[in-house]
């Protein structure tokens, strides 16, 4: 596997860790800065909105740069943002630093996935993108728990110092090992915008939003589901989250390999599987072993869609790969917020935690319907094979 792919995966690990580790550090941050837990929770929301809103603007801002230069610049912004987090003396500065850090997130993953796909033969593009996104899944498996533990022992700022150090290593790796890919350097800004006119690209982005909404409608509330319905202890919830992280990693790898063969069939199979498994979870969540097995299967099925969705939008928006792949990352975060809101609404209306998986299943069905419409217009995987080659 090319070394530049590993550098991109390391970069993804750093970015993923800084996004999600704040959730484990919220009590420490709230106490240190003198704000409430809900107030500290806005640091999570601010980051997600920074990704969703900033992604297209950063993609356009870096459109005329060579992709290597763009990734180096974005990693530089990431390092500055985390440095500001580490030294922030009050809540407002920390919020500002989180938003600054978020600005690089969508554009880095969007441009990075295009670069990753260009490092390997056409029939291995999805696998290459999956390897890059493995860094993101490992951030959930290792980065978040280790970063939380470090913050609890040495103070929450130490976590951001550690992430900054990882960012510096990634930056040096990008400068030293990432090729220029000169045959794909010139980007026409007008063509980037014109590529957004077709209905297909918006269907593809809608597919991503619905997928993410389905995933996070459940994922956001998996801890209370386990604690209040399944009867898992707080320590047990931590181990279950680790199990889910392993499932996400496995699904990401399998999804890349399957999408290399048949992109449309992979997405349809993933969404159908998510709908079935989420429905089953509404029944199995009352018992420990069945719930654990179901959650592992759900995590594996869910993240199998990630590399396929990224390749999917680039296939439709091949005239503007930087912009559309970055928009896809923004769509992930938009779906994240939408799913969390839908899951919370289910609970707020007194329907119970066991109905949250059913809401996630319904969203997966909607994603499946959009996928069927999209690929029926496109003409199936046969056309994709021609595009890829």
Coordinates of C-alpha atoms in Angstrom, one line a residue:
X1 CA 0.0 0.0 0.0
X2 CA 1.5 3.4 -1.0
X3 CA 3.0 5.3 1.9
X4 CA 1.1 8.5 0.9
X5 CA -2.1 6.7 1.7
X6 CA -0.8 6.0 5.2
X7 CA 0.0 9.6 5.6
X8 CA -3.5 10.6 4.5
X9 CA -4.9 8.0 7.0
X10 CA -2.8 9.6 9.8
X11 CA -4.1 13.0 8.9
X12 CA -7.7 11.6 9.0
X13 CA -6.9 10.1 12.4
X14 CA -5.9 13.5 13.8
X15 CA -8.9 15.3 12.3
X16 CA -11.3 12.6 13.5
X17 CA -9.9 12.6 17.0
X18 CA -10.1 16.4 17.4
X19 CA -13.7 16.3 16.2
X20 CA -15.0 13.6 18.6
X21 CA -12.7 13.8 21.6
X22 CA -14.4 16.9 22.9
X23 CA -17.5 14.8 23.8
X24 CA -15.4 12.9 26.3
X25 CA -13.9 16.0 27.7
X26 CA -17.1 18.1 28.1
X27 CA -17.3 17.8 31.9
X28 CA -13.7 18.9 32.3
X29 CA -14.0 21.8 29.8
X30 CA -17.3 23.0 31.4
X31 CA -15.8 23.0 34.9
X32 CA -12.5 24.7 33.8
X33 CA -14.2 27.4 31.8
X34 CA -17.2 27.9 34.1
X35 CA -20.0 27.0 31.6
X36 CA -22.8 24.5 31.8
X37 CA -22.6 21.0 30.2
X38 CA -25.2 22.1 27.6
X39 CA -23.2 25.2 26.9
X40 CA -20.0 23.1 26.5
X41 CA -22.1 20.9 24.2
X42 CA -22.3 23.7 21.7
X43 CA -18.6 23.2 21.0
X44 CA -19.7 19.9 19.3
X45 CA -22.4 21.7 17.4
X46 CA -20.2 24.6 16.4
X47 CA -17.6 22.2 15.0
X48 CA -20.2 20.3 12.9
X49 CA -21.7 23.5 11.5
X50 CA -18.2 24.8 10.8
X51 CA -17.6 21.6 8.7
X52 CA -20.9 21.8 6.9
X53 CA -20.8 25.5 6.1
X54 CA -17.1 25.9 5.7
X55 CA -16.5 22.9 3.4
X56 CA -17.6 24.4 0.1
X57 CA -16.0 27.7 0.8
X58 CA -12.7 26.2 1.6
X59 CA -12.9 23.9 -1.4
X60 CA -13.4 27.0 -3.7
X61 CA -10.7 28.9 -1.9
X62 CA -8.2 26.1 -2.6
X63 CA -9.5 25.2 -6.0
X64 CA -6.7 26.9 -7.9
X65 CA -4.0 25.3 -5.7
X66 CA -2.3 22.0 -6.6
X67 CA -4.0 19.3 -4.5
X68 CA -0.8 18.7 -2.5
X69 CA -0.4 22.4 -1.7
X70 CA -4.1 22.5 -0.7
X71 CA -3.8 19.6 1.7
X72 CA -0.6 21.1 3.2
X73 CA -2.3 24.4 3.7
X74 CA -5.4 22.8 5.2
X75 CA -3.3 20.8 7.6
X76 CA -1.6 24.0 8.6
X77 CA -5.0 25.5 9.5
X78 CA -5.8 22.3 11.5
X79 CA -2.6 22.7 13.5
X80 CA -3.3 26.4 14.2
X81 CA -6.8 25.6 15.3
X82 CA -5.7 22.9 17.7
X83 CA -3.0 25.2 19.1
X84 CA -5.7 27.8 19.8
X85 CA -7.8 25.1 21.5
X86 CA -4.8 24.2 23.7
X87 CA -4.2 27.7 24.8
X88 CA -7.8 29.0 24.9
X89 CA -8.3 30.9 28.2
X90 CA -12.1 31.3 27.9
X91 CA -15.1 29.7 26.2
X92 CA -15.4 32.2 23.4
X93 CA -11.8 31.7 22.2
X94 CA -12.3 27.9 22.5
X95 CA -15.4 28.1 20.3
X96 CA -13.6 30.2 17.8
X97 CA -10.7 27.8 17.7
X98 CA -13.1 24.8 17.2
X99 CA -14.7 26.6 14.2
X100 CA -11.2 27.4 12.8
X101 CA -10.2 23.8 13.1
X102 CA -13.5 22.6 11.5
X103 CA -12.9 24.8 8.4
X104 CA -10.2 22.4 7.2
X105 CA -12.2 19.2 7.9
X106 CA -14.5 18.9 5.0
X107 CA -12.1 20.2 2.4
X108 CA -9.3 18.0 3.6
X109 CA -11.3 14.8 3.4
X110 CA -12.8 15.9 0.1
X111 CA -9.6 16.7 -1.6
X112 CA -7.7 13.9 0.2
X113 CA -10.2 11.3 -1.0
X114 CA -9.6 12.5 -4.6
X115 CA -5.8 12.3 -4.1
X116 CA -6.2 8.8 -2.5
X117 CA -8.2 7.5 -5.4
X118 CA -5.6 8.8 -7.8
X119 CA -2.7 7.0 -6.1
X120 CA -4.0 3.5 -7.2
X121 CA -5.4 1.9 -10.3
X122 CA -9.0 2.7 -11.2
X123 CA -10.3 -0.7 -10.0
X124 CA -9.0 0.0 -6.5
X125 CA -10.2 3.6 -6.0
X126 CA -12.8 2.7 -3.3
X127 CA -10.4 0.6 -1.4
X128 CA -7.9 3.5 -1.4
X129 CA -10.5 5.9 -0.1
X130 CA -11.5 3.3 2.5
X131 CA -7.9 3.2 3.8
X132 CA -7.8 6.9 4.2
X133 CA -11.1 6.8 6.1
X134 CA -9.8 4.0 8.3
X135 CA -7.9 6.8 10.0
X136 CA -11.3 8.3 10.9
X137 CA -12.7 5.1 12.2
X138 CA -9.5 4.4 14.3
X139 CA -10.0 7.9 15.7
X140 CA -13.2 6.6 17.3
X141 CA -11.7 3.3 18.3
X142 CA -8.4 4.6 19.8
X143 CA -8.1 8.4 19.5
X144 CA -11.2 9.3 21.4
X145 CA -10.8 7.0 24.4
X146 CA -7.0 7.6 24.7
X147 CA -7.5 11.4 24.2
X148 CA -10.2 11.4 26.9
X149 CA -8.0 9.5 29.3
X150 CA -5.1 11.8 28.7
X151 CA -7.3 14.9 29.2
X152 CA -8.7 13.5 32.5
X153 CA -5.2 12.8 33.8
X154 CA -3.2 15.8 32.5
X155 CA -6.0 18.3 31.8
X156 CA -8.1 18.7 28.7
X157 CA -5.6 21.0 27.1
X158 CA -3.0 18.3 27.0
X159 CA -5.3 16.4 24.5
X160 CA -5.2 19.2 22.1
X161 CA -1.4 19.6 22.5
X162 CA -1.2 15.8 21.6
X163 CA -3.4 16.2 18.5
X164 CA -1.4 19.2 17.5
X165 CA 1.8 17.1 17.6
X166 CA 0.1 14.4 15.5
X167 CA -0.9 17.1 13.0
X168 CA 2.7 18.3 12.7
X169 CA 3.9 14.7 11.9
X170 CA 1.1 14.4 9.3
X171 CA 2.1 17.8 7.8
X172 CA 5.7 16.8 7.4
X173 CA 4.6 13.5 5.9
X174 CA 2.4 15.3 3.4
X175 CA 5.2 17.6 2.4
X176 CA 7.7 14.8 2.1
X177 CA 5.8 11.9 0.6
X178 CA 2.7 13.1 -1.2
X179 CA 3.2 13.2 -5.0
X180 CA 2.1 16.3 -7.0
X181 CA -0.1 14.3 -9.4
X182 CA 0.7 16.9 -12.1
X183 CA -1.8 15.5 -14.6
X184 CA -4.6 16.5 -12.3
X185 CA -3.4 19.8 -10.9
X186 CA -5.2 22.4 -13.0
X187 CA -8.7 23.1 -11.7
X188 CA -11.1 25.4 -13.5
X189 CA -13.3 27.3 -11.0
X190 CA -16.2 27.7 -13.5
X191 CA -16.3 24.0 -14.2
X192 CA -16.3 23.3 -10.5
X193 CA -19.5 25.3 -10.2
X194 CA -21.1 24.1 -13.4
X195 CA -20.7 20.5 -12.2
X196 CA -23.3 21.1 -9.6
X197 CA -26.1 21.8 -12.1
X198 CA -27.2 18.2 -12.7
X199 CA -29.9 16.4 -10.7
X200 CA -27.6 13.4 -10.2
X201 CA -25.1 15.1 -8.0
X202 CA -27.8 16.4 -5.7
X203 CA -29.4 13.0 -5.5
X204 CA -26.0 11.6 -4.6
X205 CA -25.5 14.2 -1.9
X206 CA -29.1 13.5 -0.6
X207 CA -28.1 9.9 -0.4
X208 CA -25.2 10.8 1.9
X209 CA -27.4 13.0 4.1
X210 CA -29.9 10.3 4.6
X211 CA -27.3 7.7 5.3
X212 CA -25.6 9.9 7.9
X213 CA -29.0 10.8 9.4
X214 CA -29.9 7.1 9.8
X215 CA -26.5 6.3 11.4
X216 CA -26.5 9.2 13.9
X217 CA -30.1 8.9 14.8
X218 CA -29.1 5.7 16.5
X219 CA -25.4 6.4 17.3
X220 CA -26.1 9.6 19.2
X221 CA -28.4 7.8 21.6
X222 CA -26.7 4.4 21.8
X223 CA -25.3 5.1 25.3
X224 CA -28.7 5.8 26.9
X225 CA -30.2 3.0 25.0
X226 CA -27.6 0.6 26.4
X227 CA -27.8 2.0 29.9
X228 CA -31.6 2.4 30.3
X229 CA -32.9 -0.4 28.1
X230 CA -30.2 -3.1 28.0
X231 CA -29.0 -2.4 31.5
X232 CA -25.3 -2.0 30.7
X233 CA -23.0 -0.3 33.2
X234 CA -21.1 2.9 32.3
X235 CA -17.9 0.8 32.0
X236 CA -19.8 -1.7 29.8
X237 CA -21.0 1.2 27.6
X238 CA -17.3 2.1 27.0
X239 CA -16.5 -1.5 25.9
X240 CA -19.6 -1.5 23.7
X241 CA -18.4 1.7 22.0
X242 CA -15.1 0.0 21.4
X243 CA -16.9 -3.0 19.8
X244 CA -18.9 -0.6 17.6
X245 CA -15.6 1.1 16.6
X246 CA -14.2 -2.2 15.5
X247 CA -17.3 -2.8 13.5
X248 CA -17.0 0.6 11.9
X249 CA -13.4 -0.2 10.9
X250 CA -14.3 -3.6 9.5
X251 CA -17.2 -2.2 7.6
X252 CA -15.1 0.6 6.1
X253 CA -12.6 -1.9 4.7
X254 CA -15.2 -4.4 3.4
X255 CA -17.2 -1.5 1.9
X256 CA -14.2 -0.3 -0.1
X257 CA -13.6 -3.8 -1.6
X258 CA -17.2 -4.4 -2.4
X259 CA -17.7 -0.9 -4.0
X260 CA -14.7 -1.5 -6.2
X261 CA -16.7 -4.4 -7.8
X262 CA -20.2 -3.0 -7.9
X263 CA -20.8 0.5 -6.5
X264 CA -24.6 0.6 -6.9
X265 CA -25.2 -2.9 -5.5
X266 CA -23.0 -2.2 -2.5
X267 CA -24.9 1.0 -1.6
X268 CA -28.3 -0.7 -2.0
X269 CA -27.2 -3.7 0.0
X270 CA -25.8 -1.5 2.8
X271 CA -28.9 0.6 3.2
X272 CA -31.1 -2.5 3.1
X273 CA -28.9 -4.1 5.8
X274 CA -29.0 -1.0 7.9
X275 CA -32.8 -0.9 7.8
X276 CA -33.1 -4.6 8.7
X277 CA -30.5 -4.5 11.5
X278 CA -31.9 -1.3 13.1
X279 CA -35.4 -2.9 13.1
X280 CA -34.0 -6.0 14.8
X281 CA -32.2 -3.8 17.4
X282 CA -35.5 -2.4 18.5
X283 CA -36.3 -5.9 19.8
X284 CA -32.8 -7.2 20.8
X285 CA -31.9 -4.1 22.8
X286 CA -33.6 -5.5 25.9
X287 CA -31.0 -8.3 26.2
X288 CA -27.2 -7.9 26.5
X289 CA -25.7 -10.5 24.2
X290 CA -28.3 -10.0 21.3
X291 CA -27.9 -6.2 21.6
X292 CA -24.1 -6.4 21.4
X293 CA -24.2 -8.7 18.4
X294 CA -26.8 -6.5 16.6
X295 CA -24.8 -3.3 17.3
X296 CA -21.6 -4.8 15.9
X297 CA -23.5 -5.9 12.7
X298 CA -25.1 -2.5 12.5
X299 CA -21.7 -0.7 12.8
X300 CA -20.2 -3.0 10.1
X301 CA -23.1 -2.4 7.7
X302 CA -23.2 1.3 8.3
X303 CA -19.6 2.2 7.6
X304 CA -19.4 0.0 4.6
X305 CA -21.2 2.9 2.9
X306 CA -18.6 5.5 3.5
X307 CA -16.0 4.9 0.8
X308 CA -18.8 4.0 -1.7
X309 CA -20.6 7.2 -1.1
X310 CA -17.4 9.2 -1.5
X311 CA -16.6 7.5 -4.8
X312 CA -20.2 7.9 -5.9
X313 CA -20.3 11.7 -5.7
X314 CA -17.0 12.0 -7.5
X315 CA -18.3 9.7 -10.3
X316 CA -21.2 12.0 -10.8
X317 CA -19.2 15.2 -10.3
X318 CA -16.1 14.1 -12.1
X319 CA -15.7 17.5 -13.7
X320 CA -15.3 19.0 -10.2
X321 CA -13.9 16.3 -7.9
X322 CA -12.5 18.6 -5.3
X323 CA -15.7 20.5 -4.7
X324 CA -18.2 17.6 -4.9
X325 CA -16.2 15.3 -2.6
X326 CA -15.9 18.2 -0.1
X327 CA -19.6 18.9 -0.3
X328 CA -20.1 15.2 0.4
X329 CA -18.2 15.6 3.7
X330 CA -20.5 18.5 4.5
X331 CA -23.5 16.3 3.7
X332 CA -22.2 13.8 6.2
X333 CA -22.2 16.5 8.9
X334 CA -25.6 17.8 7.9
X335 CA -27.0 14.3 8.2
X336 CA -25.2 14.0 11.6
X337 CA -27.2 17.0 12.9
X338 CA -30.4 15.9 11.3
X339 CA -30.2 12.3 12.6
X340 CA -29.4 13.5 16.2
X341 CA -32.4 15.9 16.0
X342 CA -34.8 13.1 14.7
X343 CA -33.6 10.6 17.4
X344 CA -34.0 13.3 20.0
X345 CA -37.5 14.1 18.8
X346 CA -38.5 10.5 19.1
X347 CA -37.4 10.5 22.7
X348 CA -38.9 13.9 23.4
X349 CA -42.3 12.8 22.2
X350 CA -42.4 10.0 24.7
X351 CA -42.1 7.2 22.1
X352 CA -39.2 5.6 24.1
X353 CA -35.6 4.7 23.4
X354 CA -36.5 1.4 21.6
X355 CA -38.2 3.4 18.9
X356 CA -35.0 5.3 18.0
X357 CA -33.7 2.3 16.0
X358 CA -37.0 2.3 14.1
X359 CA -36.5 5.9 13.1
X360 CA -33.0 5.1 11.9
X361 CA -34.4 2.2 9.9
X362 CA -36.9 4.5 8.2
X363 CA -34.1 6.9 7.2
X364 CA -32.1 4.0 5.8
X365 CA -35.2 3.0 3.7
X366 CA -35.4 6.6 2.4
X367 CA -31.7 6.4 1.5
X368 CA -32.3 3.1 -0.3
X369 CA -35.1 4.7 -2.4
X370 CA -32.9 7.6 -3.4
X371 CA -30.2 5.1 -4.3
X372 CA -32.6 3.2 -6.5
X373 CA -33.7 6.4 -8.3
X374 CA -30.1 7.6 -8.7
X375 CA -28.8 4.4 -10.2
X376 CA -31.8 3.8 -12.4
X377 CA -31.0 7.2 -14.0
X378 CA -27.4 6.4 -14.3
X379 CA -27.9 3.1 -16.0
X380 CA -26.4 0.9 -13.3
X381 CA -22.9 -0.3 -12.6
X382 CA -22.1 -1.0 -16.3
X383 CA -21.9 2.7 -16.9
X384 CA -19.8 3.2 -13.8
X385 CA -17.3 0.7 -15.0
X386 CA -16.9 2.7 -18.2
X387 CA -16.5 5.9 -16.3
X388 CA -13.9 4.4 -14.0
X389 CA -11.8 3.1 -16.8

